[in-house]
Amino acid sequence: HGTAVEFQSFGLDITDQITAENEREVLLHNLSDAQRIAHVGSWDWDIITNQETWSDELFRIFGRDPQLGVPPVSEYESQYHPDDLERVREALNWQTGADKFTIEFRITRHDDQAQRFLLMRGELLHDDDKRTIHFFGIIMDITNQKNSEAALRESRRELETLIGNLPGMAYRCDNDENWTMRYTSQGCQDLTGYAPGDFIENRIISYNEIIHPDDRDLIKLKVKQALEKKQPFELTYRIN
């Protein structure tokens, strides 16, 4: 047996490679955190390989386990609200749909069966030969926004009902020469003989035109004085 008296080796400086990989990991982690905070998930479909990928937040939005991978189409389609299913299918049909789309739809989460409102934006990507190669997009959970909008509509409905049952007319107007109306209640019809919409932005007639000419200047003076003193006011005047 011989004795080794010499050996050779070589080394490579891979500092830049390691640094780049670490930076990539940080960027991916930051992106994941940003999606989680904003409740925005992303998806990507490689049409050539038929490979679909979801971000971690998209799994959370659909109530699914990322460890199990992207579920079959039939499984996550079963989560779509029946009334929205066909619209979503049409939007996601890359062969017949638009290159870009935005759609709102509802799902039932897989884990807790909660209904969620989602907004999806998608876009097709083509290669130099105009072939469609990728379909990608984002999905945002807009449930809180939808619930707030529904609550606001209900509050407005209740307010309209309350104001509609008050005697006289409730209104909101600009402090200008015409008292340009921005809102008038249903009591406008009984009080003035005009439909509520007739006064809005002076569409048919301005409110100033129905005030008795002898009362117009006094009204303007009283309102000006009250506004300068930041005080409530009460006026008695005639309308035609």
PDB file of C-alpha atoms in Angstrom:
ATOM      1  CA  HIS A   1       0.000   0.000   0.000  1.00  0.00           C
ATOM      2  CA  GLY A   2       1.368   3.397  -1.011  1.00  0.00           C
ATOM      3  CA  THR A   3       1.314   6.476   1.175  1.00  0.00           C
ATOM      4  CA  ALA A   4      -0.399   9.588  -0.098  1.00  0.00           C
ATOM      5  CA  VAL A   5       2.030  12.430  -0.086  1.00  0.00           C
ATOM      6  CA  GLU A   6       0.047  14.993  -2.047  1.00  0.00           C
ATOM      7  CA  PHE A   7      -3.597  15.796  -2.892  1.00  0.00           C
ATOM      8  CA  GLN A   8      -5.282  18.430  -4.988  1.00  0.00           C
ATOM      9  CA  SER A   9      -8.604  20.166  -4.583  1.00  0.00           C
ATOM     10  CA  PHE A  10     -10.427  23.264  -5.788  1.00  0.00           C
ATOM     11  CA  GLY A  11     -13.027  25.566  -4.297  1.00  0.00           C
ATOM     12  CA  LEU A  12     -15.707  27.904  -5.604  1.00  0.00           C
ATOM     13  CA  ASP A  13     -16.810  31.152  -4.030  1.00  0.00           C
ATOM     14  CA  ILE A  14     -20.619  30.742  -3.812  1.00  0.00           C
ATOM     15  CA  THR A  15     -21.205  33.707  -1.508  1.00  0.00           C
ATOM     16  CA  ASP A  16     -23.229  35.590  -4.149  1.00  0.00           C
ATOM     17  CA  GLN A  17     -25.346  32.514  -4.825  1.00  0.00           C
ATOM     18  CA  ILE A  18     -26.083  31.966  -1.147  1.00  0.00           C
ATOM     19  CA  THR A  19     -26.824  35.665  -0.681  1.00  0.00           C
ATOM     20  CA  ALA A  20     -29.220  35.657  -3.642  1.00  0.00           C
ATOM     21  CA  GLU A  21     -31.019  32.573  -2.320  1.00  0.00           C
ATOM     22  CA  ASN A  22     -31.348  34.145   1.134  1.00  0.00           C
ATOM     23  CA  GLU A  23     -32.702  37.361  -0.367  1.00  0.00           C
ATOM     24  CA  ARG A  24     -35.201  35.348  -2.399  1.00  0.00           C
ATOM     25  CA  GLU A  25     -36.395  33.552   0.729  1.00  0.00           C
ATOM     26  CA  VAL A  26     -36.838  36.884   2.516  1.00  0.00           C
ATOM     27  CA  LEU A  27     -38.807  38.316  -0.413  1.00  0.00           C
ATOM     28  CA  LEU A  28     -41.064  35.252  -0.578  1.00  0.00           C
ATOM     29  CA  HIS A  29     -41.652  35.421   3.178  1.00  0.00           C
ATOM     30  CA  ASN A  30     -42.483  39.125   2.990  1.00  0.00           C
ATOM     31  CA  LEU A  31     -44.849  38.492   0.077  1.00  0.00           C
ATOM     32  CA  SER A  32     -46.603  35.747   2.024  1.00  0.00           C
ATOM     33  CA  ASP A  33     -46.989  38.040   5.048  1.00  0.00           C
ATOM     34  CA  ALA A  34     -48.337  40.850   2.869  1.00  0.00           C
ATOM     35  CA  GLN A  35     -50.921  38.540   1.282  1.00  0.00           C
ATOM     36  CA  ARG A  36     -51.972  37.234   4.692  1.00  0.00           C
ATOM     37  CA  ILE A  37     -52.433  40.743   6.108  1.00  0.00           C
ATOM     38  CA  ALA A  38     -54.335  41.982   3.040  1.00  0.00           C
ATOM     39  CA  HIS A  39     -56.361  38.750   2.642  1.00  0.00           C
ATOM     40  CA  VAL A  40     -55.165  38.507  -0.962  1.00  0.00           C
ATOM     41  CA  GLY A  41     -54.140  35.171  -2.433  1.00  0.00           C
ATOM     42  CA  SER A  42     -52.506  34.501  -5.793  1.00  0.00           C
ATOM     43  CA  TRP A  43     -52.697  31.660  -8.284  1.00  0.00           C
ATOM     44  CA  ASP A  44     -50.791  30.639 -11.380  1.00  0.00           C
ATOM     45  CA  TRP A  45     -51.669  28.097 -14.041  1.00  0.00           C
ATOM     46  CA  ASP A  46     -48.990  26.910 -16.457  1.00  0.00           C
ATOM     47  CA  ILE A  47     -51.151  26.020 -19.432  1.00  0.00           C
ATOM     48  CA  ILE A  48     -48.321  24.165 -21.226  1.00  0.00           C
ATOM     49  CA  THR A  49     -47.683  21.761 -18.328  1.00  0.00           C
ATOM     50  CA  ASN A  50     -51.199  22.046 -16.837  1.00  0.00           C
ATOM     51  CA  GLN A  51     -49.567  22.802 -13.476  1.00  0.00           C
ATOM     52  CA  GLU A  52     -51.510  25.001 -11.062  1.00  0.00           C
ATOM     53  CA  THR A  53     -50.028  26.670  -7.980  1.00  0.00           C
ATOM     54  CA  TRP A  54     -51.655  28.573  -5.111  1.00  0.00           C
ATOM     55  CA  SER A  55     -50.141  30.918  -2.561  1.00  0.00           C
ATOM     56  CA  ASP A  56     -50.497  30.077   1.137  1.00  0.00           C
ATOM     57  CA  GLU A  57     -53.099  32.824   1.572  1.00  0.00           C
ATOM     58  CA  LEU A  58     -55.254  31.402  -1.216  1.00  0.00           C
ATOM     59  CA  PHE A  59     -55.353  28.083   0.627  1.00  0.00           C
ATOM     60  CA  ARG A  60     -56.462  29.974   3.744  1.00  0.00           C
ATOM     61  CA  ILE A  61     -59.145  31.864   1.809  1.00  0.00           C
ATOM     62  CA  PHE A  62     -60.628  28.605   0.530  1.00  0.00           C
ATOM     63  CA  GLY A  63     -60.177  26.923   3.910  1.00  0.00           C
ATOM     64  CA  ARG A  64     -57.862  24.228   2.591  1.00  0.00           C
ATOM     65  CA  ASP A  65     -54.646  22.613   3.812  1.00  0.00           C
ATOM     66  CA  PRO A  66     -51.553  23.703   1.818  1.00  0.00           C
ATOM     67  CA  GLN A  67     -49.852  20.432   2.739  1.00  0.00           C
ATOM     68  CA  LEU A  68     -52.370  18.588   0.569  1.00  0.00           C
ATOM     69  CA  GLY A  69     -51.562  20.677  -2.469  1.00  0.00           C
ATOM     70  CA  VAL A  70     -53.913  22.355  -4.922  1.00  0.00           C
ATOM     71  CA  PRO A  71     -57.206  20.416  -4.920  1.00  0.00           C
ATOM     72  CA  PRO A  72     -58.711  19.100  -8.163  1.00  0.00           C
ATOM     73  CA  VAL A  73     -60.838  21.579 -10.087  1.00  0.00           C
ATOM     74  CA  SER A  74     -63.996  19.633  -9.288  1.00  0.00           C
ATOM     75  CA  GLU A  75     -63.305  19.986  -5.564  1.00  0.00           C
ATOM     76  CA  TYR A  76     -62.806  23.729  -5.368  1.00  0.00           C
ATOM     77  CA  GLU A  77     -65.572  24.324  -7.915  1.00  0.00           C
ATOM     78  CA  SER A  78     -67.909  22.597  -5.468  1.00  0.00           C
ATOM     79  CA  GLN A  79     -67.187  25.494  -3.077  1.00  0.00           C
ATOM     80  CA  TYR A  80     -68.531  28.114  -5.507  1.00  0.00           C
ATOM     81  CA  HIS A  81     -72.043  29.397  -4.902  1.00  0.00           C
ATOM     82  CA  PRO A  82     -74.329  27.654  -7.429  1.00  0.00           C
ATOM     83  CA  ASP A  83     -75.535  31.013  -8.757  1.00  0.00           C
ATOM     84  CA  ASP A  84     -71.938  32.110  -9.452  1.00  0.00           C
ATOM     85  CA  LEU A  85     -70.422  28.884 -10.794  1.00  0.00           C
ATOM     86  CA  GLU A  86     -71.070  29.420 -14.512  1.00  0.00           C
ATOM     87  CA  ARG A  87     -69.836  33.026 -14.422  1.00  0.00           C
ATOM     88  CA  VAL A  88     -66.577  31.928 -12.813  1.00  0.00           C
ATOM     89  CA  ARG A  89     -66.163  29.103 -15.314  1.00  0.00           C
ATOM     90  CA  GLU A  90     -66.651  31.503 -18.212  1.00  0.00           C
ATOM     91  CA  ALA A  91     -64.092  33.937 -16.798  1.00  0.00           C
ATOM     92  CA  LEU A  92     -61.538  31.161 -16.292  1.00  0.00           C
ATOM     93  CA  ASN A  93     -62.000  29.679 -19.773  1.00  0.00           C
ATOM     94  CA  TRP A  94     -58.707  30.868 -21.281  1.00  0.00           C
ATOM     95  CA  GLN A  95     -59.699  29.714 -24.764  1.00  0.00           C
ATOM     96  CA  THR A  96     -62.854  31.834 -25.031  1.00  0.00           C
ATOM     97  CA  GLY A  97     -62.566  34.390 -22.224  1.00  0.00           C
ATOM     98  CA  ALA A  98     -60.959  37.815 -22.187  1.00  0.00           C
ATOM     99  CA  ASP A  99     -57.232  38.367 -21.718  1.00  0.00           C
ATOM    100  CA  LYS A 100     -58.049  40.239 -18.497  1.00  0.00           C
ATOM    101  CA  PHE A 101     -61.062  39.961 -16.218  1.00  0.00           C
ATOM    102  CA  THR A 102     -62.436  40.991 -12.840  1.00  0.00           C
ATOM    103  CA  ILE A 103     -65.264  39.082 -11.201  1.00  0.00           C
ATOM    104  CA  GLU A 104     -66.949  38.875  -7.809  1.00  0.00           C
ATOM    105  CA  PHE A 105     -68.326  35.586  -6.534  1.00  0.00           C
ATOM    106  CA  ARG A 106     -69.167  33.658  -3.389  1.00  0.00           C
ATOM    107  CA  ILE A 107     -67.706  30.495  -1.931  1.00  0.00           C
ATOM    108  CA  THR A 108     -68.269  28.250   1.050  1.00  0.00           C
ATOM    109  CA  ARG A 109     -65.008  27.639   2.884  1.00  0.00           C
ATOM    110  CA  HIS A 110     -63.945  24.005   3.029  1.00  0.00           C
ATOM    111  CA  ASP A 111     -63.007  23.908   6.707  1.00  0.00           C
ATOM    112  CA  ASP A 112     -65.653  25.916   8.587  1.00  0.00           C
ATOM    113  CA  GLN A 113     -68.389  26.121   5.900  1.00  0.00           C
ATOM    114  CA  ALA A 114     -68.483  29.917   6.223  1.00  0.00           C
ATOM    115  CA  GLN A 115     -69.683  31.851   3.196  1.00  0.00           C
ATOM    116  CA  ARG A 116     -67.184  34.375   1.858  1.00  0.00           C
ATOM    117  CA  PHE A 117     -67.367  37.056  -0.820  1.00  0.00           C
ATOM    118  CA  LEU A 118     -64.356  37.083  -3.136  1.00  0.00           C
ATOM    119  CA  LEU A 119     -63.024  39.334  -5.874  1.00  0.00           C
ATOM    120  CA  MET A 120     -60.828  37.734  -8.532  1.00  0.00           C
ATOM    121  CA  ARG A 121     -58.660  39.416 -11.154  1.00  0.00           C
ATOM    122  CA  GLY A 122     -56.981  37.312 -13.821  1.00  0.00           C
ATOM    123  CA  GLU A 123     -54.743  37.843 -16.808  1.00  0.00           C
ATOM    124  CA  LEU A 124     -53.454  35.694 -19.659  1.00  0.00           C
ATOM    125  CA  LEU A 125     -49.766  35.677 -20.605  1.00  0.00           C
ATOM    126  CA  HIS A 126     -48.672  34.998 -24.199  1.00  0.00           C
ATOM    127  CA  ASP A 127     -45.287  34.077 -25.672  1.00  0.00           C
ATOM    128  CA  ASP A 128     -43.639  35.753 -28.654  1.00  0.00           C
ATOM    129  CA  ASP A 129     -45.693  33.568 -31.004  1.00  0.00           C
ATOM    130  CA  LYS A 130     -48.945  34.806 -29.394  1.00  0.00           C
ATOM    131  CA  ARG A 131     -49.552  31.410 -27.812  1.00  0.00           C
ATOM    132  CA  THR A 132     -51.243  31.444 -24.413  1.00  0.00           C
ATOM    133  CA  ILE A 133     -48.798  29.957 -21.933  1.00  0.00           C
ATOM    134  CA  HIS A 134     -49.841  31.211 -18.489  1.00  0.00           C
ATOM    135  CA  PHE A 135     -52.981  32.206 -16.658  1.00  0.00           C
ATOM    136  CA  PHE A 136     -52.427  34.012 -13.380  1.00  0.00           C
ATOM    137  CA  GLY A 137     -54.250  36.279 -10.992  1.00  0.00           C
ATOM    138  CA  ILE A 138     -55.224  37.257  -7.480  1.00  0.00           C
ATOM    139  CA  ILE A 139     -58.223  36.551  -5.269  1.00  0.00           C
ATOM    140  CA  MET A 140     -59.176  38.981  -2.520  1.00  0.00           C
ATOM    141  CA  ASP A 141     -61.511  38.233   0.391  1.00  0.00           C
ATOM    142  CA  ILE A 142     -63.965  41.176   0.354  1.00  0.00           C
ATOM    143  CA  THR A 143     -66.432  39.713   2.865  1.00  0.00           C
ATOM    144  CA  ASN A 144     -65.950  42.503   5.411  1.00  0.00           C
ATOM    145  CA  GLN A 145     -66.441  45.127   2.708  1.00  0.00           C
ATOM    146  CA  LYS A 146     -69.626  43.425   1.477  1.00  0.00           C
ATOM    147  CA  ASN A 147     -70.990  43.137   5.007  1.00  0.00           C
ATOM    148  CA  SER A 148     -70.260  46.824   5.623  1.00  0.00           C
ATOM    149  CA  GLU A 149     -72.019  47.773   2.390  1.00  0.00           C
ATOM    150  CA  ALA A 150     -75.052  45.674   3.344  1.00  0.00           C
ATOM    151  CA  ALA A 151     -75.152  47.272   6.801  1.00  0.00           C
ATOM    152  CA  LEU A 152     -74.915  50.739   5.235  1.00  0.00           C
ATOM    153  CA  ARG A 153     -77.761  49.976   2.831  1.00  0.00           C
ATOM    154  CA  GLU A 154     -79.899  48.779   5.719  1.00  0.00           C
ATOM    155  CA  SER A 155     -79.103  51.909   7.733  1.00  0.00           C
ATOM    156  CA  ARG A 156     -80.032  54.079   4.782  1.00  0.00           C
ATOM    157  CA  ARG A 157     -83.262  52.142   4.300  1.00  0.00           C
ATOM    158  CA  GLU A 158     -84.165  52.617   7.961  1.00  0.00           C
ATOM    159  CA  LEU A 159     -83.294  56.319   7.752  1.00  0.00           C
ATOM    160  CA  GLU A 160     -85.382  56.734   4.607  1.00  0.00           C
ATOM    161  CA  THR A 161     -88.314  55.040   6.350  1.00  0.00           C
ATOM    162  CA  LEU A 162     -87.930  57.284   9.391  1.00  0.00           C
ATOM    163  CA  ILE A 163     -87.633  60.484   7.349  1.00  0.00           C
ATOM    164  CA  GLY A 164     -90.459  59.406   5.050  1.00  0.00           C
ATOM    165  CA  ASN A 165     -92.825  59.252   8.027  1.00  0.00           C
ATOM    166  CA  LEU A 166     -91.935  62.722   9.292  1.00  0.00           C
ATOM    167  CA  PRO A 167     -94.283  65.615   8.502  1.00  0.00           C
ATOM    168  CA  GLY A 168     -92.910  68.148   6.037  1.00  0.00           C
ATOM    169  CA  MET A 169     -89.672  67.731   4.088  1.00  0.00           C
ATOM    170  CA  ALA A 170     -86.134  66.854   5.086  1.00  0.00           C
ATOM    171  CA  TYR A 171     -83.421  68.122   2.760  1.00  0.00           C
ATOM    172  CA  ARG A 172     -79.726  68.847   2.268  1.00  0.00           C
ATOM    173  CA  CYS A 173     -78.714  71.752   0.058  1.00  0.00           C
ATOM    174  CA  ASP A 174     -75.802  73.968  -0.965  1.00  0.00           C
ATOM    175  CA  ASN A 175     -75.470  77.459   0.438  1.00  0.00           C
ATOM    176  CA  ASP A 176     -75.745  79.138  -2.955  1.00  0.00           C
ATOM    177  CA  GLU A 177     -78.119  81.457  -4.800  1.00  0.00           C
ATOM    178  CA  ASN A 178     -80.466  78.629  -5.750  1.00  0.00           C
ATOM    179  CA  TRP A 179     -80.278  76.562  -2.545  1.00  0.00           C
ATOM    180  CA  THR A 180     -79.249  73.711  -4.861  1.00  0.00           C
ATOM    181  CA  MET A 181     -80.690  70.521  -3.421  1.00  0.00           C
ATOM    182  CA  ARG A 182     -78.547  67.401  -2.920  1.00  0.00           C
ATOM    183  CA  TYR A 183     -81.214  65.396  -1.124  1.00  0.00           C
ATOM    184  CA  THR A 184     -84.959  65.765  -0.568  1.00  0.00           C
ATOM    185  CA  SER A 185     -87.263  63.381   1.278  1.00  0.00           C
ATOM    186  CA  GLN A 186     -90.541  61.995  -0.012  1.00  0.00           C
ATOM    187  CA  GLY A 187     -92.427  64.687   1.931  1.00  0.00           C
ATOM    188  CA  CYS A 188     -91.310  67.123  -0.765  1.00  0.00           C
ATOM    189  CA  GLN A 189     -94.250  66.129  -2.966  1.00  0.00           C
ATOM    190  CA  ASP A 190     -96.914  66.974  -0.384  1.00  0.00           C
ATOM    191  CA  LEU A 191     -95.213  70.165   0.743  1.00  0.00           C
ATOM    192  CA  THR A 192     -94.254  71.742  -2.589  1.00  0.00           C
ATOM    193  CA  GLY A 193     -96.174  69.845  -5.244  1.00  0.00           C
ATOM    194  CA  TYR A 194     -92.905  68.810  -6.885  1.00  0.00           C
ATOM    195  CA  ALA A 195     -91.357  65.335  -6.935  1.00  0.00           C
ATOM    196  CA  PRO A 196     -88.241  64.971  -4.758  1.00  0.00           C
ATOM    197  CA  GLY A 197     -86.002  64.552  -7.782  1.00  0.00           C
ATOM    198  CA  ASP A 198     -87.190  67.774  -9.427  1.00  0.00           C
ATOM    199  CA  PHE A 199     -85.062  69.916  -7.090  1.00  0.00           C
ATOM    200  CA  ILE A 200     -81.920  67.758  -7.124  1.00  0.00           C
ATOM    201  CA  GLU A 201     -79.174  69.850  -8.761  1.00  0.00           C
ATOM    202  CA  ASN A 202     -81.967  72.144 -10.018  1.00  0.00           C
ATOM    203  CA  ARG A 203     -82.994  69.444 -12.474  1.00  0.00           C
ATOM    204  CA  ILE A 204     -86.492  70.824 -13.114  1.00  0.00           C
ATOM    205  CA  ILE A 205     -86.619  73.876 -10.901  1.00  0.00           C
ATOM    206  CA  SER A 206     -84.487  75.401  -8.149  1.00  0.00           C
ATOM    207  CA  TYR A 207     -85.806  75.633  -4.614  1.00  0.00           C
ATOM    208  CA  ASN A 208     -85.148  79.378  -4.644  1.00  0.00           C
ATOM    209  CA  GLU A 209     -87.671  79.785  -7.480  1.00  0.00           C
ATOM    210  CA  ILE A 210     -90.581  78.539  -5.352  1.00  0.00           C
ATOM    211  CA  ILE A 211     -89.758  80.817  -2.419  1.00  0.00           C
ATOM    212  CA  HIS A 212     -91.930  83.941  -2.365  1.00  0.00           C
ATOM    213  CA  PRO A 213     -89.891  86.809  -3.884  1.00  0.00           C
ATOM    214  CA  ASP A 214     -90.492  89.010  -0.844  1.00  0.00           C
ATOM    215  CA  ASP A 215     -88.948  86.396   1.478  1.00  0.00           C
ATOM    216  CA  ARG A 216     -85.814  85.441  -0.466  1.00  0.00           C
ATOM    217  CA  ASP A 217     -83.450  88.157   0.755  1.00  0.00           C
ATOM    218  CA  LEU A 218     -84.526  87.742   4.375  1.00  0.00           C
ATOM    219  CA  ILE A 219     -83.877  83.991   4.233  1.00  0.00           C
ATOM    220  CA  LYS A 220     -80.382  84.535   2.837  1.00  0.00           C
ATOM    221  CA  LEU A 221     -79.603  87.098   5.529  1.00  0.00           C
ATOM    222  CA  LYS A 222     -80.845  84.897   8.387  1.00  0.00           C
ATOM    223  CA  VAL A 223     -78.923  81.856   7.113  1.00  0.00           C
ATOM    224  CA  LYS A 224     -75.744  83.925   6.664  1.00  0.00           C
ATOM    225  CA  GLN A 225     -75.975  85.266  10.217  1.00  0.00           C
ATOM    226  CA  ALA A 226     -76.618  81.807  11.671  1.00  0.00           C
ATOM    227  CA  LEU A 227     -73.673  80.270   9.811  1.00  0.00           C
ATOM    228  CA  GLU A 228     -71.313  83.036  10.923  1.00  0.00           C
ATOM    229  CA  LYS A 229     -72.318  82.433  14.551  1.00  0.00           C
ATOM    230  CA  LYS A 230     -72.413  78.664  14.019  1.00  0.00           C
ATOM    231  CA  GLN A 231     -75.900  78.542  15.488  1.00  0.00           C
ATOM    232  CA  PRO A 232     -79.036  76.600  14.555  1.00  0.00           C
ATOM    233  CA  PHE A 233     -81.822  78.627  12.993  1.00  0.00           C
ATOM    234  CA  GLU A 234     -85.556  78.531  12.355  1.00  0.00           C
ATOM    235  CA  LEU A 235     -87.249  80.324   9.449  1.00  0.00           C
ATOM    236  CA  THR A 236     -90.824  81.062   8.518  1.00  0.00           C
ATOM    237  CA  TYR A 237     -91.387  81.889   4.865  1.00  0.00           C
ATOM    238  CA  ARG A 238     -93.802  81.426   1.987  1.00  0.00           C
ATOM    239  CA  ILE A 239     -93.511  79.206  -1.087  1.00  0.00           C
ATOM    240  CA  ASN A 240     -95.401  79.386  -4.349  1.00  0.00           C
TER     241      ASN A 240
END
